[in-house]
Structures are given as structure tokens and as C-alpha cells.
PDB file of C-alpha atoms and ligand atoms in Angstrom:
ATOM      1  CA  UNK A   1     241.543-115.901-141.276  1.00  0.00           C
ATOM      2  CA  UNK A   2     240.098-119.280-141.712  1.00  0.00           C
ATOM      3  CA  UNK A   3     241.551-120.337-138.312  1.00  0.00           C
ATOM      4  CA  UNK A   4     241.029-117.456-136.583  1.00  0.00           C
ATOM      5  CA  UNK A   5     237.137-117.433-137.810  1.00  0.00           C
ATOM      6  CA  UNK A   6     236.266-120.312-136.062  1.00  0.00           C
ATOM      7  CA  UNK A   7     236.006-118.567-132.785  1.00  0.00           C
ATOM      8  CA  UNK A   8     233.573-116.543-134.124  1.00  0.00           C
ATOM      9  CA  UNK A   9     230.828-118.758-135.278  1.00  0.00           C
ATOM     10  CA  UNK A  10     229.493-122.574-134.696  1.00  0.00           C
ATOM     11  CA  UNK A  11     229.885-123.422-138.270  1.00  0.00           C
ATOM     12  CA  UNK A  12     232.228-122.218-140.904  1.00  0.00           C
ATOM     13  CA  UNK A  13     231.392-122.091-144.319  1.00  0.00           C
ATOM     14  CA  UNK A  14     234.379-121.451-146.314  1.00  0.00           C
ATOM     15  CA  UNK A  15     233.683-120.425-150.268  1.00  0.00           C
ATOM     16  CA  UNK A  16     236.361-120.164-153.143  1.00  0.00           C
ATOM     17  CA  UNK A  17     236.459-120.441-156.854  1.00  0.00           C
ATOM     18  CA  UNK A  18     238.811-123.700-156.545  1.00  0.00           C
ATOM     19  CA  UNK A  19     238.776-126.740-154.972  1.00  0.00           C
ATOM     20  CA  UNK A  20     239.639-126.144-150.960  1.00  0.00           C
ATOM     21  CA  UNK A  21     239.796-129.892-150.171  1.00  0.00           C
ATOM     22  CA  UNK A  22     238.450-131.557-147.185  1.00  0.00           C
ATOM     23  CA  UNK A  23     236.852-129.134-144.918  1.00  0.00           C
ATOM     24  CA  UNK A  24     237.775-129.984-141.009  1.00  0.00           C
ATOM     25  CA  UNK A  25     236.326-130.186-138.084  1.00  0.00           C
ATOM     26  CA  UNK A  26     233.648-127.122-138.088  1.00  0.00           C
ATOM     27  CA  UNK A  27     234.190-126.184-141.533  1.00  0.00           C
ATOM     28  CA  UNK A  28     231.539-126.086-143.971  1.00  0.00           C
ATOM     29  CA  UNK A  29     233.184-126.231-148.001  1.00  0.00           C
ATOM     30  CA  UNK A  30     230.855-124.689-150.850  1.00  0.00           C
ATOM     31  CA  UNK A  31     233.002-124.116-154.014  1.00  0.00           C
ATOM     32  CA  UNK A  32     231.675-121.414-156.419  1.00  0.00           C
ATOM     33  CA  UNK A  33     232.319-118.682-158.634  1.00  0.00           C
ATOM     34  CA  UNK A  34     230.830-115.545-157.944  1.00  0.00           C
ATOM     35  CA  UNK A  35     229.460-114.630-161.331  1.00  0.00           C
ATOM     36  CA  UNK A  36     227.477-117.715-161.260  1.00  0.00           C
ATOM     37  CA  UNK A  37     224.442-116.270-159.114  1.00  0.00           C
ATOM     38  CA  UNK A  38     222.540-119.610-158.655  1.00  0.00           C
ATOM     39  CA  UNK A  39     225.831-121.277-156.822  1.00  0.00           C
ATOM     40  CA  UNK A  40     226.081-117.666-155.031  1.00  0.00           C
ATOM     41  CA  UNK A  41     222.473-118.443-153.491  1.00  0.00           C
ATOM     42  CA  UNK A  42     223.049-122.078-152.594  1.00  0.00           C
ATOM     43  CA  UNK A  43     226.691-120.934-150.866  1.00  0.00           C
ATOM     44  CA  UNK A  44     224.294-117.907-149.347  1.00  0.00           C
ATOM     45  CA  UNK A  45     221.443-120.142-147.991  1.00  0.00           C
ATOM     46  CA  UNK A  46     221.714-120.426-143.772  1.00  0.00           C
ATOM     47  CA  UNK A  47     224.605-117.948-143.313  1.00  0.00           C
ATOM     48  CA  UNK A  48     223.886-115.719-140.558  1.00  0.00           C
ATOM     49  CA  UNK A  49     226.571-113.320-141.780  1.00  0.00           C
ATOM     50  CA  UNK A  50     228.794-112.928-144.620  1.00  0.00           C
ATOM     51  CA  UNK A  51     232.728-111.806-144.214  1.00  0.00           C
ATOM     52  CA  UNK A  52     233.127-111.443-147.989  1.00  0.00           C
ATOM     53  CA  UNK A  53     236.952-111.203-148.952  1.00  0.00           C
ATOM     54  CA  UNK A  54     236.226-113.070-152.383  1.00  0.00           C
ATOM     55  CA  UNK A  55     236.666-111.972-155.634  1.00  0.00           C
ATOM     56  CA  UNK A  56     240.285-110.321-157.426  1.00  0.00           C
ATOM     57  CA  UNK A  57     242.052-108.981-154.996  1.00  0.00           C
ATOM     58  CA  UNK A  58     244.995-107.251-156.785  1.00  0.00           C
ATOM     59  CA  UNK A  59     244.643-104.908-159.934  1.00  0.00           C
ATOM     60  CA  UNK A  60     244.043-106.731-162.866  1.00  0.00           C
ATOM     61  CA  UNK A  61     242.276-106.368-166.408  1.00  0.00           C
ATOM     62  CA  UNK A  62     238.818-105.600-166.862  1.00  0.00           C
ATOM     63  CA  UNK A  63     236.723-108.964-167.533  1.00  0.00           C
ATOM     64  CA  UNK A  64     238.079-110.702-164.542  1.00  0.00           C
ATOM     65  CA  UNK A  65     237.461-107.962-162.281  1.00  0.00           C
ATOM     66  CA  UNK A  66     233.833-107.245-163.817  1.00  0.00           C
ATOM     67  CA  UNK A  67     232.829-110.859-163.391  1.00  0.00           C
ATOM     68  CA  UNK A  68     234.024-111.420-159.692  1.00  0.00           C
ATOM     69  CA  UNK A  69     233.717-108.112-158.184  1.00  0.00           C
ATOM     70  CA  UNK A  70     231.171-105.884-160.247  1.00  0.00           C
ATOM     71  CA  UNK A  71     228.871-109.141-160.925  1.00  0.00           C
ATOM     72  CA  UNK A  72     229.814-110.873-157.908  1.00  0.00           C
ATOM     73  CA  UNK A  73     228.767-108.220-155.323  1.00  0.00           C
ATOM     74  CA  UNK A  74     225.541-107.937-157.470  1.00  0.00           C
ATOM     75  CA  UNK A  75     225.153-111.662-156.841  1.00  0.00           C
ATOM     76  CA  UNK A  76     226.003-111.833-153.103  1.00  0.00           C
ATOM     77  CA  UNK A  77     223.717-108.952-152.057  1.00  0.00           C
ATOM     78  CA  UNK A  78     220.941-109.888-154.095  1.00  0.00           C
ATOM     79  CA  UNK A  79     221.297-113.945-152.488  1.00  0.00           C
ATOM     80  CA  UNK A  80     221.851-112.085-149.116  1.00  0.00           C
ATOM     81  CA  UNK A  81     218.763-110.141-149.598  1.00  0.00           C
ATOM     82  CA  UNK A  82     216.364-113.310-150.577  1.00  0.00           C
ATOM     83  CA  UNK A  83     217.698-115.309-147.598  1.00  0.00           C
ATOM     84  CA  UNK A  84     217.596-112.527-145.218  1.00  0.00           C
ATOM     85  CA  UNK A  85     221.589-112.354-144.371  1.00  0.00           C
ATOM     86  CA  UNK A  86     221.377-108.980-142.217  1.00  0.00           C
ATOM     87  CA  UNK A  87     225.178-108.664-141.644  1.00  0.00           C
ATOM     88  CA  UNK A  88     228.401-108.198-143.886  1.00  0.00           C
ATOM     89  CA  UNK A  89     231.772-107.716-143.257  1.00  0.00           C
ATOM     90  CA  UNK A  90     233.070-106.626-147.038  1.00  0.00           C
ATOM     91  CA  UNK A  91     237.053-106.763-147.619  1.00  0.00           C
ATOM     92  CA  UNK A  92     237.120-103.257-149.371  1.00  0.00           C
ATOM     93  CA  UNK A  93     240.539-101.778-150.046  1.00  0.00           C
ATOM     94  CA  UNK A  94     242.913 -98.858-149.534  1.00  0.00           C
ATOM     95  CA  UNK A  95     242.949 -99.172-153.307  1.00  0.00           C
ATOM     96  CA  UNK A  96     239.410 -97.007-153.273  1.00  0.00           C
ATOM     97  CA  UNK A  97     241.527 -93.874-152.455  1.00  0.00           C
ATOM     98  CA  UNK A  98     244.839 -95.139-153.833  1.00  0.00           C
ATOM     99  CA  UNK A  99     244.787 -91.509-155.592  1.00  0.00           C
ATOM    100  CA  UNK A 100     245.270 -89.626-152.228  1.00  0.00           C
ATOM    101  CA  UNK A 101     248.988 -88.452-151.573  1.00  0.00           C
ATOM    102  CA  UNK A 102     250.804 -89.811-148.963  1.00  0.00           C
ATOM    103  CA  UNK A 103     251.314 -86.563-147.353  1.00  0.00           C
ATOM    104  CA  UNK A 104     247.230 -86.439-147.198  1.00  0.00           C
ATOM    105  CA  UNK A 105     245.127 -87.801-144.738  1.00  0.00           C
ATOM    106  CA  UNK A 106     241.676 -89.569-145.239  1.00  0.00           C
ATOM    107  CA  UNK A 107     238.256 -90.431-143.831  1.00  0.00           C
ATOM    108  CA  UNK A 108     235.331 -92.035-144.323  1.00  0.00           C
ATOM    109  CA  UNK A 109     233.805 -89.259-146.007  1.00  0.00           C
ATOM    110  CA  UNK A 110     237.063 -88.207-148.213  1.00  0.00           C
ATOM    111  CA  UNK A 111     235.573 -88.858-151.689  1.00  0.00           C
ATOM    112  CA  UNK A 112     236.830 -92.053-153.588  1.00  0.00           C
ATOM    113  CA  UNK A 113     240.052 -91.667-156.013  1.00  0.00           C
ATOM    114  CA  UNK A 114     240.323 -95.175-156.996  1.00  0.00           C
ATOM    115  CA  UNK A 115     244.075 -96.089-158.931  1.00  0.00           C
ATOM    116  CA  UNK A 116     242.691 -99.024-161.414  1.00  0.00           C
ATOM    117  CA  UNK A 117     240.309-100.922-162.133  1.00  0.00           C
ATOM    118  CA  UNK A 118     240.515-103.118-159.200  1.00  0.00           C
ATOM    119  CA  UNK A 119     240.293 -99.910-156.609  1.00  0.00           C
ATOM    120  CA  UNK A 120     237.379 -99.099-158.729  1.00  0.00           C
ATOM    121  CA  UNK A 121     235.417-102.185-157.953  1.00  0.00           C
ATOM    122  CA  UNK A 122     235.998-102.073-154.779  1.00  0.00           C
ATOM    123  CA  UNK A 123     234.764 -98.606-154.207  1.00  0.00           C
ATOM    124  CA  UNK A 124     231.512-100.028-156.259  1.00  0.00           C
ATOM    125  CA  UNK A 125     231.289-102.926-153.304  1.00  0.00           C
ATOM    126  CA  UNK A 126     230.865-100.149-151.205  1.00  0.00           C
ATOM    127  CA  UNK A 127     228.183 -98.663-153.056  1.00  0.00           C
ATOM    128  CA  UNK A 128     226.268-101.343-153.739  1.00  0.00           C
ATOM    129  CA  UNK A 129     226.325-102.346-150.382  1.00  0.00           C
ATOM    130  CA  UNK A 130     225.036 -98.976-149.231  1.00  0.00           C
ATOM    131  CA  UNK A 131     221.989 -99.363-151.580  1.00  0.00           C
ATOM    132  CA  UNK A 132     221.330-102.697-150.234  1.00  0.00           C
ATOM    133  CA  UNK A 133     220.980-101.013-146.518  1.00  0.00           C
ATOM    134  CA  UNK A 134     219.265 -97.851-147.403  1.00  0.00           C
ATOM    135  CA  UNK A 135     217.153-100.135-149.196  1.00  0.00           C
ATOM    136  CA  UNK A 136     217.048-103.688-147.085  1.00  0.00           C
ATOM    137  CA  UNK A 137     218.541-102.724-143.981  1.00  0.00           C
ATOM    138  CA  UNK A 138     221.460-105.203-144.685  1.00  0.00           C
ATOM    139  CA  UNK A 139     224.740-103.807-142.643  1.00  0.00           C
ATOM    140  CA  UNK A 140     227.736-104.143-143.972  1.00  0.00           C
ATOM    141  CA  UNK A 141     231.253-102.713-142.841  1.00  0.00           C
ATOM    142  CA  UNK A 142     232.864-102.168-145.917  1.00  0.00           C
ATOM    143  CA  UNK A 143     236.974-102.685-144.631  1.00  0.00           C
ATOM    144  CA  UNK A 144     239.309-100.487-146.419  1.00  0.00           C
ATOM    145  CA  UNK A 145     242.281-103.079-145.914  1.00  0.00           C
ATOM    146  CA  UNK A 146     245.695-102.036-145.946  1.00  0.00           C
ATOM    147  CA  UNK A 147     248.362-104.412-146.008  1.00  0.00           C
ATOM    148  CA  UNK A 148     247.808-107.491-144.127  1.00  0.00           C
ATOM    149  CA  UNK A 149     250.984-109.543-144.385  1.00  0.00           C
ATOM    150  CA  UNK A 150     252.922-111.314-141.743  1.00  0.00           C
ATOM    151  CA  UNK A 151     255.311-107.852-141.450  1.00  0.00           C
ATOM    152  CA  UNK A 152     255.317-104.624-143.879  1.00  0.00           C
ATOM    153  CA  UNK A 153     257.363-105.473-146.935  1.00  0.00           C
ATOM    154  CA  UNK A 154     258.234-101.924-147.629  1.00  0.00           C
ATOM    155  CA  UNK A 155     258.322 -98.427-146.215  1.00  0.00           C
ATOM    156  CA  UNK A 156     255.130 -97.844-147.429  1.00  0.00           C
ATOM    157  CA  UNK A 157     253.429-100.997-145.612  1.00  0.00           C
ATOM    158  CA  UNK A 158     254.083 -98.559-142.777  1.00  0.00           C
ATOM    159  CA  UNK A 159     251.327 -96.955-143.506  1.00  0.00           C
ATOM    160  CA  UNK A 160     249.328 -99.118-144.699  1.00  0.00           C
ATOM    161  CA  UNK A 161     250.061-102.807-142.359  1.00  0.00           C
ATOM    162  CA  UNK A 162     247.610-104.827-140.420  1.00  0.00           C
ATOM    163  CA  UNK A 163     248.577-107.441-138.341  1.00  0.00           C
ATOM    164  CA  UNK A 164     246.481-110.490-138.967  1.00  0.00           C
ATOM    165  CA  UNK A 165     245.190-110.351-135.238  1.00  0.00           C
ATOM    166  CA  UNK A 166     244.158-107.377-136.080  1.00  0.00           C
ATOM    167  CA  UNK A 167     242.338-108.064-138.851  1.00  0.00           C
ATOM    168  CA  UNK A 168     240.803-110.625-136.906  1.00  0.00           C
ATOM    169  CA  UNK A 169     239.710-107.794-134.355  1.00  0.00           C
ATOM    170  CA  UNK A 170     238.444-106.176-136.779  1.00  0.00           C
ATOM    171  CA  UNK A 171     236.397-108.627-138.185  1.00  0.00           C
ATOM    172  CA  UNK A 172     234.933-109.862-134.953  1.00  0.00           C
ATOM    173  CA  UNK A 173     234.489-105.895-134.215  1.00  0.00           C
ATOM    174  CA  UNK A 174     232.229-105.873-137.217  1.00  0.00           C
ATOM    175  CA  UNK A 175     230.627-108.972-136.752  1.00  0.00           C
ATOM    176  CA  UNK A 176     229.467-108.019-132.602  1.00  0.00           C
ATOM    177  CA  UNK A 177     228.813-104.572-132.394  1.00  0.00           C
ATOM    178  CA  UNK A 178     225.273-104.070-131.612  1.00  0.00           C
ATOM    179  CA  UNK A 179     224.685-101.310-134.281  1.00  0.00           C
ATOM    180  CA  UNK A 180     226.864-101.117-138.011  1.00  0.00           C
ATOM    181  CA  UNK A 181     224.565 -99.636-140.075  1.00  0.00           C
ATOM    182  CA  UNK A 182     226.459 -99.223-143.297  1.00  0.00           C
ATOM    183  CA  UNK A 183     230.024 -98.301-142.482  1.00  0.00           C
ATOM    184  CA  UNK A 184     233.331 -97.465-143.886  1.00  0.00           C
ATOM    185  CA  UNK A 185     236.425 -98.482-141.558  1.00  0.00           C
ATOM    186  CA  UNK A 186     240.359 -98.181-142.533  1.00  0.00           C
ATOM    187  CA  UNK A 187     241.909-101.480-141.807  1.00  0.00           C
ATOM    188  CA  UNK A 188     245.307-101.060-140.286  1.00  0.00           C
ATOM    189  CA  UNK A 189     247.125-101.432-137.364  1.00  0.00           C
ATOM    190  CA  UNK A 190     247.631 -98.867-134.662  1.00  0.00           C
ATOM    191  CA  UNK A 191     250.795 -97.450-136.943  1.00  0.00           C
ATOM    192  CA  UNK A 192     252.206 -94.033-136.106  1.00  0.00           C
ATOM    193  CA  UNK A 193     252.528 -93.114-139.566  1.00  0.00           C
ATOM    194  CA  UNK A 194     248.977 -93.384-141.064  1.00  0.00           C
ATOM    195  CA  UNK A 195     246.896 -91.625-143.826  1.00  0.00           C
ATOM    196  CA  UNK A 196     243.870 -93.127-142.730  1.00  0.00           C
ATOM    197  CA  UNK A 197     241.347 -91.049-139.948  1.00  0.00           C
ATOM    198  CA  UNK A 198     238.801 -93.719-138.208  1.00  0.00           C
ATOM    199  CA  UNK A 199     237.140 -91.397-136.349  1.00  0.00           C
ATOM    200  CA  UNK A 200     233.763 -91.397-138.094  1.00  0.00           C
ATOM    201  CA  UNK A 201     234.006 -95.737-137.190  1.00  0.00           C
ATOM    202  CA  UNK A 202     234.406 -95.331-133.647  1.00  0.00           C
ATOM    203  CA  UNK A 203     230.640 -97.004-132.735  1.00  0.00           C
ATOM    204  CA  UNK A 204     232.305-100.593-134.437  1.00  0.00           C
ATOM    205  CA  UNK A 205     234.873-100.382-131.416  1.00  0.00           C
ATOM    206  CA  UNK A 206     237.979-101.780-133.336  1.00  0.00           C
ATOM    207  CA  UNK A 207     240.874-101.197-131.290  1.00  0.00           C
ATOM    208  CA  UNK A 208     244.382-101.928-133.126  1.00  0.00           C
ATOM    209  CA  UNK A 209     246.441-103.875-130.696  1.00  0.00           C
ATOM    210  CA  UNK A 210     249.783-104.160-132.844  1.00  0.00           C
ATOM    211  CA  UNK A 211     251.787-101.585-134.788  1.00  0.00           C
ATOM    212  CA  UNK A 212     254.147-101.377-137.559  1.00  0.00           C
ATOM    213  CA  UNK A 213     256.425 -99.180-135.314  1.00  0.00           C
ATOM    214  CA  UNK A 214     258.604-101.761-134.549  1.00  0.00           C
ATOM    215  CA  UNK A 215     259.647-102.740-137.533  1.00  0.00           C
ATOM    216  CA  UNK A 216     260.214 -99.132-138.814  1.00  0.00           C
ATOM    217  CA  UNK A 217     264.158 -99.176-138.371  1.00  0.00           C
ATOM    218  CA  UNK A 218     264.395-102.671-139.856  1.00  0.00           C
ATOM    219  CA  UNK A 219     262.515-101.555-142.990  1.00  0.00           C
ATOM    220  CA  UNK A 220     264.278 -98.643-143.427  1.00  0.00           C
ATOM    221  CA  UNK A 221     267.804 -99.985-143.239  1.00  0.00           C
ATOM    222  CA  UNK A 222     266.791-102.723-145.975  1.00  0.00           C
ATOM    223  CA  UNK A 223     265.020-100.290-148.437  1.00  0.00           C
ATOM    224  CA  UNK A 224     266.650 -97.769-150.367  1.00  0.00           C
ATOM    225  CA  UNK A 225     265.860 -93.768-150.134  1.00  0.00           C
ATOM    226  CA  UNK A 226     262.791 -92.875-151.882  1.00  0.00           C
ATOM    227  CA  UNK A 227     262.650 -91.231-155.234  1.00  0.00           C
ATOM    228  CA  UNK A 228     260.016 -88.683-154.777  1.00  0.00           C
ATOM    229  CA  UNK A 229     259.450 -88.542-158.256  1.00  0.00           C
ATOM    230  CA  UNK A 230     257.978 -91.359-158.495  1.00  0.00           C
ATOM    231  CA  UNK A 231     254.178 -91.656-158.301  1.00  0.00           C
ATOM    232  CA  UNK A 232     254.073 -95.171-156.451  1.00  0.00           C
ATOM    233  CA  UNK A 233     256.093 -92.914-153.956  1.00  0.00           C
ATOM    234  CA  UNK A 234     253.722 -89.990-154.461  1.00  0.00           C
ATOM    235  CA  UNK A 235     250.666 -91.728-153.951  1.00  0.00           C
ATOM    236  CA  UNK A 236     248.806 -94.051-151.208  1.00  0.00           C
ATOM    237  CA  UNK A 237     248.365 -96.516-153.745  1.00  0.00           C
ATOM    238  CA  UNK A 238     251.898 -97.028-153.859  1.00  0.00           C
ATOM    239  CA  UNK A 239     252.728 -99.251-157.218  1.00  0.00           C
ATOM    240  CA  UNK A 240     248.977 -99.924-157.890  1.00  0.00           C
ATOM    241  CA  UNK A 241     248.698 -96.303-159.474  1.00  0.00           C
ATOM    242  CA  UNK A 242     251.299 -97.804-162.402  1.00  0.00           C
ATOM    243  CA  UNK A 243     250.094-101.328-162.864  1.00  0.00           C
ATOM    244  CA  UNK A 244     248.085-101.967-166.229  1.00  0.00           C
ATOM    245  CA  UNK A 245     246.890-100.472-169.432  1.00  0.00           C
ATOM    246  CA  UNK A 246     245.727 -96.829-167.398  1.00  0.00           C
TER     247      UNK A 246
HETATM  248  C1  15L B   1     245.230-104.798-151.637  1.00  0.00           C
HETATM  249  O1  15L B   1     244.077-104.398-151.764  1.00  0.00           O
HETATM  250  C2  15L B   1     245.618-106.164-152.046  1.00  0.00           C
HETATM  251  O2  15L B   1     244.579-107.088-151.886  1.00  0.00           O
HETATM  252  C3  15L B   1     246.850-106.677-151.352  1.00  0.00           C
HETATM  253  O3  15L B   1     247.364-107.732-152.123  1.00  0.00           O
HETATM  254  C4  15L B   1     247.932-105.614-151.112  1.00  0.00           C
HETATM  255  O4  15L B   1     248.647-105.434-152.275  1.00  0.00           O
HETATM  256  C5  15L B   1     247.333-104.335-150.558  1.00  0.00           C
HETATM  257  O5  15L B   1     246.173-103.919-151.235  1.00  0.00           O
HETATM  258  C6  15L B   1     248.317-103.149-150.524  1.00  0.00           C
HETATM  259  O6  15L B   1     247.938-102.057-150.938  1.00  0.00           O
HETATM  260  O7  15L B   1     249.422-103.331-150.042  1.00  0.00           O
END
């Protein structure tokens, strides 16, 4: 997104754990690690809004994922909070409901059913963040991403894929409309196979423009038939539901 961002704002301030190099022309660079709540402030300070998609993003073991996301989110709401940051865009995950079937379909009020530890952080993000506005009256749109790649990988990408314009929609979808309150939006394209119901998002005004439709044959022709037995198959999570020590 770091491209497409920079219609969005003046300034960019881009934030990651490692060294980004040079920033360019519009770019702000603040390195920092999320656990580390003084650098969280200083990267904080000025931001008019915050389009966190920090932290681990994949399933992983449980120190990494407690220090970035658990501690992390901790750190970014409390330095959004002291500096008066009133808007957040927060890359949640279909991972928070990875335990759904994928002959069920969800919405913002289906309970969570996280599939690992990672799932399970995110589905704290979302909580926290909810606190924070009940509390503050900090927004956030907490993004249940699918799978944003170039194209779907796999059959069940189909599902799950969001163009990166899209995402981009999205974001700027979160970032303008008048009202967010604290809200929980699927992030996916406009994909005839779905397990994800948007309905109770409709006042952020995201409107899909791209679809994995047209690359349903292609997938399906490279990919083998599905073994039903199989819970990545089973489940919306897809392989997440097998990775780890769970
Ligand atoms: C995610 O949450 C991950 O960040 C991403 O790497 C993908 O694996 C995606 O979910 C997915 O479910 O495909």
C-alpha cells in the first residue's frame, strides 16, 4: 500500500521493525518495534490517523505474537490515546473466525473462532480497540483481511482474495467516511463465492470493484480436487487451522 497511501494523506509516515531505507519524496521513516512503547509514542506523535497493518502477520509461536500484537496494540492505542489520534484503520484477519466452515457464512456479529494463536491476537486487536472507543471515542475499522495477493493462489483464495485496489478502497473507505464508530468489515473483493456477510458495514461505503471470478477456471484447472477430509479444506482458515503446536 505504501504507494497507493500517498494519495491519501500530505505526509506519509511509514513504521517497521527493520530498517526501510531512504524514505522518498512524501514519506516520513520512523523505525520501531512495537513492544517498545516509548518508540510507539514518538512514531505516534502528529499522525492524524493510524492504518496499522504491523505486527506478525502469519501464525506463529507465542512470544513473538504476544510482543507485537498483544503488547503492541496495547502500545499503539494507549500512544494514540495521549496524542489524540481519533482514527484507525486496524489490519485484522479472516484468521479471527478461521474456525467457521466453509459451507458457513459470517458477519460482523458471528462470534470469534480464532484457528491459532495469531487469529487469536487479532481478534484481541479488535477488542482492545473497541474498549479504546467505548472508552476514548477513538474509531477504528478493524479489517478482517482475506487474501490480498496479486491473484488467488488456491481455490480457497476464492473466497477469501482482495485485489490490492481494493484494499486500497477499502482503506481510503475507512479513512473518509464521515462516521466509523468502531467497526468490523470483511476485506475481500466482490467474489461470488464468499463466506463473509458485510451488511452490518454498509455506513463505511466500501464498494469491491474487482473479483476473483475471473480467475476461477484458471485456478481450478491448476489445483487438484479437494479432499474433504481434510480440515484446511473443512475450514475458512484453510491451512492456518494445522499450523503449530495446537
Ligand atoms: C492472513 O491473515 C495473512 O496475513 C496472510 O499472509 C494470508 O495468509 C491470509 O491471512 C490468508 O488467510 O490467506
Amino acid at each position: 500500500m505504501r504507494e497507493r497511501l500517498k494519495a491519501n494523506c500530505d505526509v506519509l509516515r511509514l513504521s517497521d521493525l527493520v530498517d526501510m531505507g531512504q524514505a522518498k519524496a512524501g514519506e516520513e521513516i520512523v523505525q520501531a518495534d512495537l513492544a517498545d512503547s516509548q518508540a510507539v509514542l514518538a512514531m505516534v506523535k502528529d499522525c492524524q490517523a493510524i492504518v496499522h497493518f504491523g505486527g506478525v502477520s502469519v501464525e506463529a509461536p507465542w512470544t513473538p505474537i504476544l510482543q507485537a500484537n498483544i503488547i503492541g496494540l496495547y502500545n499503539l492505542y494507549e500512544a494514540a490515546r495521549l496524542h489524540g489520534v481519533k482514527r484507525v484503520v486496524f489490519a485484522s484477519s479472516n484468521h479471527v473466525m478461521g474456525f467457521y466452515r466453509q459451507s458457513e457464512v459470517v458477519d460482523a456479529l458471528s462470534p470469534p473462532r480464532p484457528d491459532g494463536f495469531y487469529g487469536l491476537s487479532k481478534a484481541f486487536g479488535e477488542d482492545i480497540s473497541r474498549l479504546y472507543f467505548d472508552r476514548y471515542g477513538i474509531e477504528t475499522a478493524c479489517v478482517r483481511i482475506g487474501s490480498s495477493y496479486p491473484e488467488p493462489k488456491d481455490r480457497r483464495m476464492l473466497a477469501t482474495w482482495l485485489s490490492y485496489d481494493d484494499l486500497h478502497r477499502l482503506i481510503t473507505a475507512c479513512l473518509t467516511t464521515q462516521v466509523l464508530g468502531h467497526s468490523i468489515i470483511y476485506g475481500t473483493s466482490d467474489n461470488s463465492i464468499s463466506w463473509y456477510d458485510n451488511h452490518l458495514a454498509k455506513h463505511i461505503g466500501y464498494r469491491p470493484l474487482d473479483s476473483s471470478d475471473v480467475f476461477r477456471e484458471a485456478v481450478y484447472a491448476r489445483t487438484g480436487e479437494p479432499d474433504l477430509s481434510d480440515p484446511a479444506i473443512q475450514f475458512q482458515g484453510g491451512g492456518f487451522v494445522k499450523i503449530g503446536p495446537l
